[in-house]
Short mmCIF file of C-alpha atoms in Angstrom, two decimals:
data_model
loop_
_atom_site.label_atom_id
_atom_site.label_comp_id
_atom_site.label_asym_id
_atom_site.label_seq_id
_atom_site.Cartn_x
_atom_site.Cartn_y
_atom_site.Cartn_z
CA MET A 465 -14.56 8.16 7.70
CA ASN A 466 -18.09 7.78 6.36
CA ASP A 467 -19.07 6.17 3.07
CA GLY A 468 -19.11 8.67 0.21
CA HIS A 469 -16.58 10.98 1.88
CA ARG A 470 -12.99 11.67 0.87
CA VAL A 471 -10.07 12.97 2.89
CA ASP A 472 -6.89 14.23 1.20
CA TRP A 473 -4.03 13.46 3.63
CA MET A 474 -0.90 15.54 3.00
CA VAL A 475 0.97 14.93 6.25
CA ASN A 476 3.87 12.52 6.70
CA GLY A 477 3.97 10.46 9.87
CA LEU A 478 6.88 9.78 12.17
CA ALA A 479 8.98 6.64 12.45
CA GLY A 480 7.19 4.30 14.85
CA ASP A 481 3.86 6.08 14.31
CA ALA A 482 0.85 4.53 12.52
CA LEU A 483 -2.11 6.06 10.71
CA HIS A 484 -5.24 3.93 11.23
CA LYS A 485 -7.88 4.11 8.47
CA THR A 486 -11.40 2.95 9.35
CA GLY A 487 -14.78 3.53 7.73
CA LYS A 488 -15.98 3.07 4.16
CA GLY A 489 -14.82 6.45 2.85
CA THR A 490 -11.75 7.19 0.73
CA LEU A 491 -8.39 8.39 2.03
CA VAL A 492 -6.00 9.89 -0.54
CA VAL A 493 -2.42 10.00 0.75
CA ALA A 494 -0.75 12.86 -1.14
CA GLY A 495 2.13 14.15 0.95
CA SER A 496 5.64 14.50 -0.42
CA GLY A 497 8.89 12.63 0.00
CA GLU A 498 9.46 9.55 2.12
CA ASN A 499 6.93 8.96 4.89
CA PRO A 500 8.55 6.94 7.72
CA GLY A 501 5.16 6.18 9.32
CA THR A 502 2.99 3.11 8.72
CA LEU A 503 -0.61 2.61 7.57
CA ASN A 504 -3.11 0.17 9.07
CA THR A 505 -6.34 -0.03 7.09
CA GLY A 506 -9.44 -2.05 7.93
CA ASP A 507 -12.16 -0.61 5.67
CA GLY A 508 -12.83 1.65 2.70
CA THR A 509 -10.33 2.75 0.09
CA VAL A 510 -6.85 4.21 0.44
CA ILE A 511 -5.18 5.72 -2.63
CA LEU A 512 -1.42 6.02 -2.29
CA ALA A 513 -0.52 9.13 -4.31
CA GLN A 514 2.57 10.45 -2.51
CA LYS A 515 4.57 12.98 -4.55
CA ALA A 516 8.34 13.17 -4.92
CA ASP A 517 10.27 15.68 -2.81
CA ALA A 518 12.94 18.03 -4.22
CA ALA A 519 15.47 15.16 -4.17
CA GLY A 520 13.11 12.88 -6.10
CA ARG A 521 12.38 10.60 -3.13
CA VAL A 522 8.91 9.14 -2.73
CA ARG A 523 7.38 6.51 -0.45
CA ALA A 524 3.83 6.75 0.88
CA PHE A 525 4.51 4.67 4.03
CA SER A 526 7.30 2.53 5.45
CA GLU A 527 4.77 -0.32 5.76
CA VAL A 528 1.11 -0.94 4.88
CA ARG A 529 -1.06 -3.45 6.76
CA ILE A 530 -4.36 -4.49 5.16
CA VAL A 531 -6.82 -6.32 7.45
CA SER A 532 -10.47 -7.42 7.82
CA GLY A 533 -11.19 -8.31 4.18
CA ARG A 534 -12.89 -4.97 3.48
CA PRO A 535 -10.21 -2.43 2.53
CA VAL A 536 -8.79 -1.65 -0.89
CA VAL A 537 -5.36 -0.02 -1.23
CA VAL A 538 -4.69 1.49 -4.67
CA LEU A 539 -1.20 2.43 -5.91
CA GLN A 540 -1.11 5.56 -8.07
CA ASP A 541 2.33 4.52 -9.33
CA SER A 542 5.00 1.91 -8.65
CA HIS A 543 7.04 4.22 -6.39
CA GLN A 544 4.49 4.40 -3.57
CA ILE A 545 5.71 1.38 -1.58
CA GLU A 546 7.91 -1.66 -2.09
CA GLY A 547 6.06 -4.97 -2.38
CA ASP A 548 7.90 -6.46 0.60
CA ARG A 549 6.55 -3.68 2.84
CA ILE A 550 2.92 -4.74 2.36
CA ARG A 551 1.31 -7.13 4.84
CA TRP A 552 -2.13 -8.69 4.79
CA GLY A 553 -3.41 -9.46 8.28
CA TYR A 554 -6.46 -11.43 9.41
CA ARG A 555 -8.90 -11.74 6.47
CA GLY A 556 -6.66 -9.43 4.42
CA GLY A 557 -8.10 -7.13 1.80
CA THR A 558 -7.26 -5.95 -1.71
CA LEU A 559 -4.06 -4.42 -3.03
CA ASP A 560 -4.81 -2.87 -6.42
CA ILE A 561 -1.49 -2.26 -8.16
CA ASN A 562 -3.44 -0.21 -10.72
CA GLY A 563 -1.46 -1.17 -13.83
CA ASN A 564 1.91 -0.73 -12.10
CA ASP A 565 4.61 -3.40 -12.16
CA MET A 566 5.75 -4.71 -8.75
CA THR A 567 8.29 -7.12 -7.32
CA PHE A 568 7.80 -9.19 -4.19
CA HIS A 569 10.51 -11.22 -2.44
CA ARG A 570 7.92 -12.49 0.02
CA LEU A 571 4.15 -12.45 0.31
CA ALA A 572 3.20 -11.61 3.89
CA ALA A 573 -0.38 -12.85 4.19
CA ALA A 574 -2.00 -14.26 7.33
CA ASP A 575 -4.66 -16.23 5.44
CA GLU A 576 -6.57 -16.61 2.16
CA GLY A 577 -8.08 -13.11 2.44
CA ALA A 578 -5.16 -11.45 0.65
CA VAL A 579 -6.06 -10.23 -2.84
CA LEU A 580 -3.56 -8.81 -5.34
CA THR A 581 -5.18 -7.31 -8.44
CA SER A 582 -4.72 -4.70 -11.17
CA ARG A 583 -8.02 -3.06 -12.04
CA ALA A 584 -6.45 -0.49 -14.40
CA GLY A 585 -5.13 -3.04 -16.85
CA SER A 586 -2.28 -5.44 -17.21
CA ALA A 587 0.76 -5.25 -14.96
CA THR A 588 3.73 -7.47 -14.26
CA VAL A 589 4.12 -8.94 -10.78
CA ARG A 590 7.51 -10.49 -10.22
CA LEU A 591 7.82 -13.04 -7.43
CA ASP A 592 11.50 -13.51 -6.60
CA PHE A 593 11.84 -15.94 -3.70
CA SER A 594 15.50 -16.79 -4.31
CA PRO A 595 17.84 -16.66 -1.31
CA SER A 596 19.61 -13.34 -0.93
CA GLY A 597 22.62 -13.04 -3.20
CA GLN A 598 21.58 -15.85 -5.55
CA LYS A 599 20.07 -15.52 -9.00
CA ALA A 600 16.61 -16.96 -9.56
#
Protein backbone atom coordinates (compact mmCIF):
# COMPACT_ATOMS: atom_id res chain seq x y z
CA MET A 1 0.00 0.00 0.00
CA ASN A 2 1.50 3.33 -1.05
CA ASP A 3 2.49 6.16 1.27
CA GLY A 4 -0.38 8.57 1.89
CA HIS A 5 -3.04 5.94 1.21
CA ARG A 6 -5.44 4.31 3.67
CA VAL A 7 -7.31 1.02 3.48
CA ASP A 8 -10.18 0.23 5.85
CA TRP A 9 -10.13 -3.55 6.35
CA MET A 10 -13.43 -4.97 7.62
CA VAL A 11 -12.89 -8.67 6.93
CA ASN A 12 -11.92 -11.28 9.51
CA GLY A 13 -9.38 -13.89 8.50
CA LEU A 14 -9.46 -17.62 9.07
CA ALA A 15 -7.56 -19.65 11.64
CA GLY A 16 -4.16 -20.46 10.15
CA ASP A 17 -4.41 -17.57 7.67
CA ALA A 18 -2.24 -14.43 7.78
CA LEU A 19 -2.75 -10.92 6.45
CA HIS A 20 0.57 -9.43 5.28
CA LYS A 21 0.85 -5.62 5.41
CA THR A 22 3.58 -4.01 3.30
CA GLY A 23 4.12 -0.46 2.06
CA LYS A 24 4.14 2.87 3.88
CA GLY A 25 0.38 3.46 3.80
CA THR A 26 -2.11 2.99 6.64
CA LEU A 27 -4.26 -0.08 7.22
CA VAL A 28 -7.23 0.33 9.59
CA VAL A 29 -8.53 -3.02 10.82
CA ALA A 30 -12.20 -2.43 11.67
CA GLY A 31 -14.04 -5.74 11.41
CA SER A 32 -16.18 -7.10 14.21
CA GLY A 33 -15.84 -9.86 16.77
CA GLU A 34 -12.87 -12.16 17.21
CA ASN A 35 -10.59 -12.51 14.20
CA PRO A 36 -8.82 -15.91 14.30
CA GLY A 37 -6.31 -14.85 11.61
CA THR A 38 -2.86 -13.33 12.18
CA LEU A 39 -1.18 -10.12 11.03
CA ASN A 40 2.38 -9.81 9.74
CA THR A 41 3.44 -6.20 9.19
CA GLY A 42 6.73 -4.95 7.78
CA ASP A 43 6.08 -1.29 6.94
CA GLY A 44 3.66 1.60 7.38
CA THR A 45 0.98 1.92 10.02
CA VAL A 46 -1.69 -0.52 11.16
CA ILE A 47 -4.48 0.75 13.42
CA LEU A 48 -6.26 -2.02 15.29
CA ALA A 49 -9.86 -0.78 15.64
CA GLN A 50 -11.87 -4.01 15.68
CA LYS A 51 -15.44 -3.59 16.98
CA ALA A 52 -17.31 -5.86 19.36
CA ASP A 53 -19.78 -8.37 17.94
CA ALA A 54 -23.32 -8.88 19.31
CA ALA A 55 -21.90 -11.01 22.16
CA GLY A 56 -19.39 -8.30 23.09
CA ARG A 57 -16.35 -10.23 21.83
CA VAL A 58 -13.50 -8.34 20.22
CA ARG A 59 -9.99 -9.28 19.09
CA ALA A 60 -8.35 -7.79 16.01
CA PHE A 61 -6.05 -10.79 15.38
CA SER A 62 -5.03 -13.99 17.13
CA GLU A 63 -1.39 -12.85 16.80
CA VAL A 64 0.49 -9.80 15.49
CA ARG A 65 4.07 -9.99 14.18
CA ILE A 66 5.99 -6.72 13.76
CA VAL A 67 9.20 -6.94 11.69
CA SER A 68 11.81 -4.85 9.81
CA GLY A 69 11.98 -1.85 12.16
CA ARG A 70 9.63 0.23 10.00
CA PRO A 71 6.04 -0.58 11.00
CA VAL A 72 3.90 1.02 13.68
CA VAL A 73 0.94 -0.87 15.15
CA VAL A 74 -1.53 1.34 17.05
CA LEU A 75 -4.15 -0.01 19.48
CA GLN A 76 -7.44 1.87 19.43
CA ASP A 77 -8.32 0.31 22.79
CA SER A 78 -7.04 -2.33 25.18
CA HIS A 79 -9.35 -5.06 23.83
CA GLN A 80 -7.70 -5.33 20.40
CA ILE A 81 -5.11 -7.98 21.28
CA GLU A 82 -3.54 -9.50 24.38
CA GLY A 83 0.06 -8.46 25.05
CA ASP A 84 1.31 -12.04 24.93
CA ARG A 85 0.04 -12.38 21.35
CA ILE A 86 2.39 -9.70 20.01
CA ARG A 87 5.78 -10.70 18.60
CA TRP A 88 8.59 -8.51 17.33
CA GLY A 89 10.68 -10.26 14.69
CA TYR A 90 13.98 -9.25 13.09
CA ARG A 91 14.55 -5.50 13.69
CA GLY A 92 11.08 -5.26 15.24
CA GLY A 93 9.04 -2.10 14.98
CA THR A 94 6.78 0.01 17.18
CA LEU A 95 3.75 -1.02 19.19
CA ASP A 96 1.87 2.13 20.20
CA ILE A 97 -0.51 1.20 23.01
CA ASN A 98 -2.09 4.64 22.52
CA GLY A 99 -2.89 5.41 26.17
CA ASN A 100 -4.28 1.92 26.84
CA ASP A 101 -3.13 -0.22 29.76
CA MET A 102 -1.63 -3.62 28.86
CA THR A 103 -0.27 -6.69 30.60
CA PHE A 104 2.53 -8.88 29.28
CA HIS A 105 3.58 -12.24 30.73
CA ARG A 106 6.40 -12.41 28.20
CA LEU A 107 8.04 -10.05 25.76
CA ALA A 108 8.62 -11.88 22.48
CA ALA A 109 11.31 -9.81 20.75
CA ALA A 110 14.01 -11.15 18.43
CA ASP A 111 16.39 -8.22 19.01
CA GLU A 112 16.71 -4.61 20.18
CA GLY A 113 14.38 -3.33 17.43
CA ALA A 114 11.25 -3.82 19.52
CA VAL A 115 9.70 -0.53 20.66
CA LEU A 116 6.77 -0.26 23.09
CA THR A 117 5.39 3.27 23.41
CA SER A 118 2.24 5.25 24.20
CA ARG A 119 2.00 8.35 22.02
CA ALA A 120 -1.49 9.30 23.24
CA GLY A 121 -0.45 9.84 26.84
CA SER A 122 0.32 7.85 29.91
CA ALA A 123 -0.58 4.19 30.17
CA THR A 124 0.26 1.38 32.54
CA VAL A 125 2.24 -1.59 31.23
CA ARG A 126 2.27 -4.50 33.63
CA LEU A 127 5.05 -7.04 33.22
CA ASP A 128 4.10 -10.21 35.10
CA PHE A 129 6.79 -12.84 34.59
CA SER A 130 5.81 -15.00 37.57
CA PRO A 131 5.45 -18.75 36.96
CA SER A 132 1.90 -19.80 36.17
CA GLY A 133 -0.22 -20.17 39.28
CA GLN A 134 2.08 -18.13 41.53
CA LYS A 135 1.58 -14.58 42.71
CA ALA A 136 4.17 -12.00 41.70
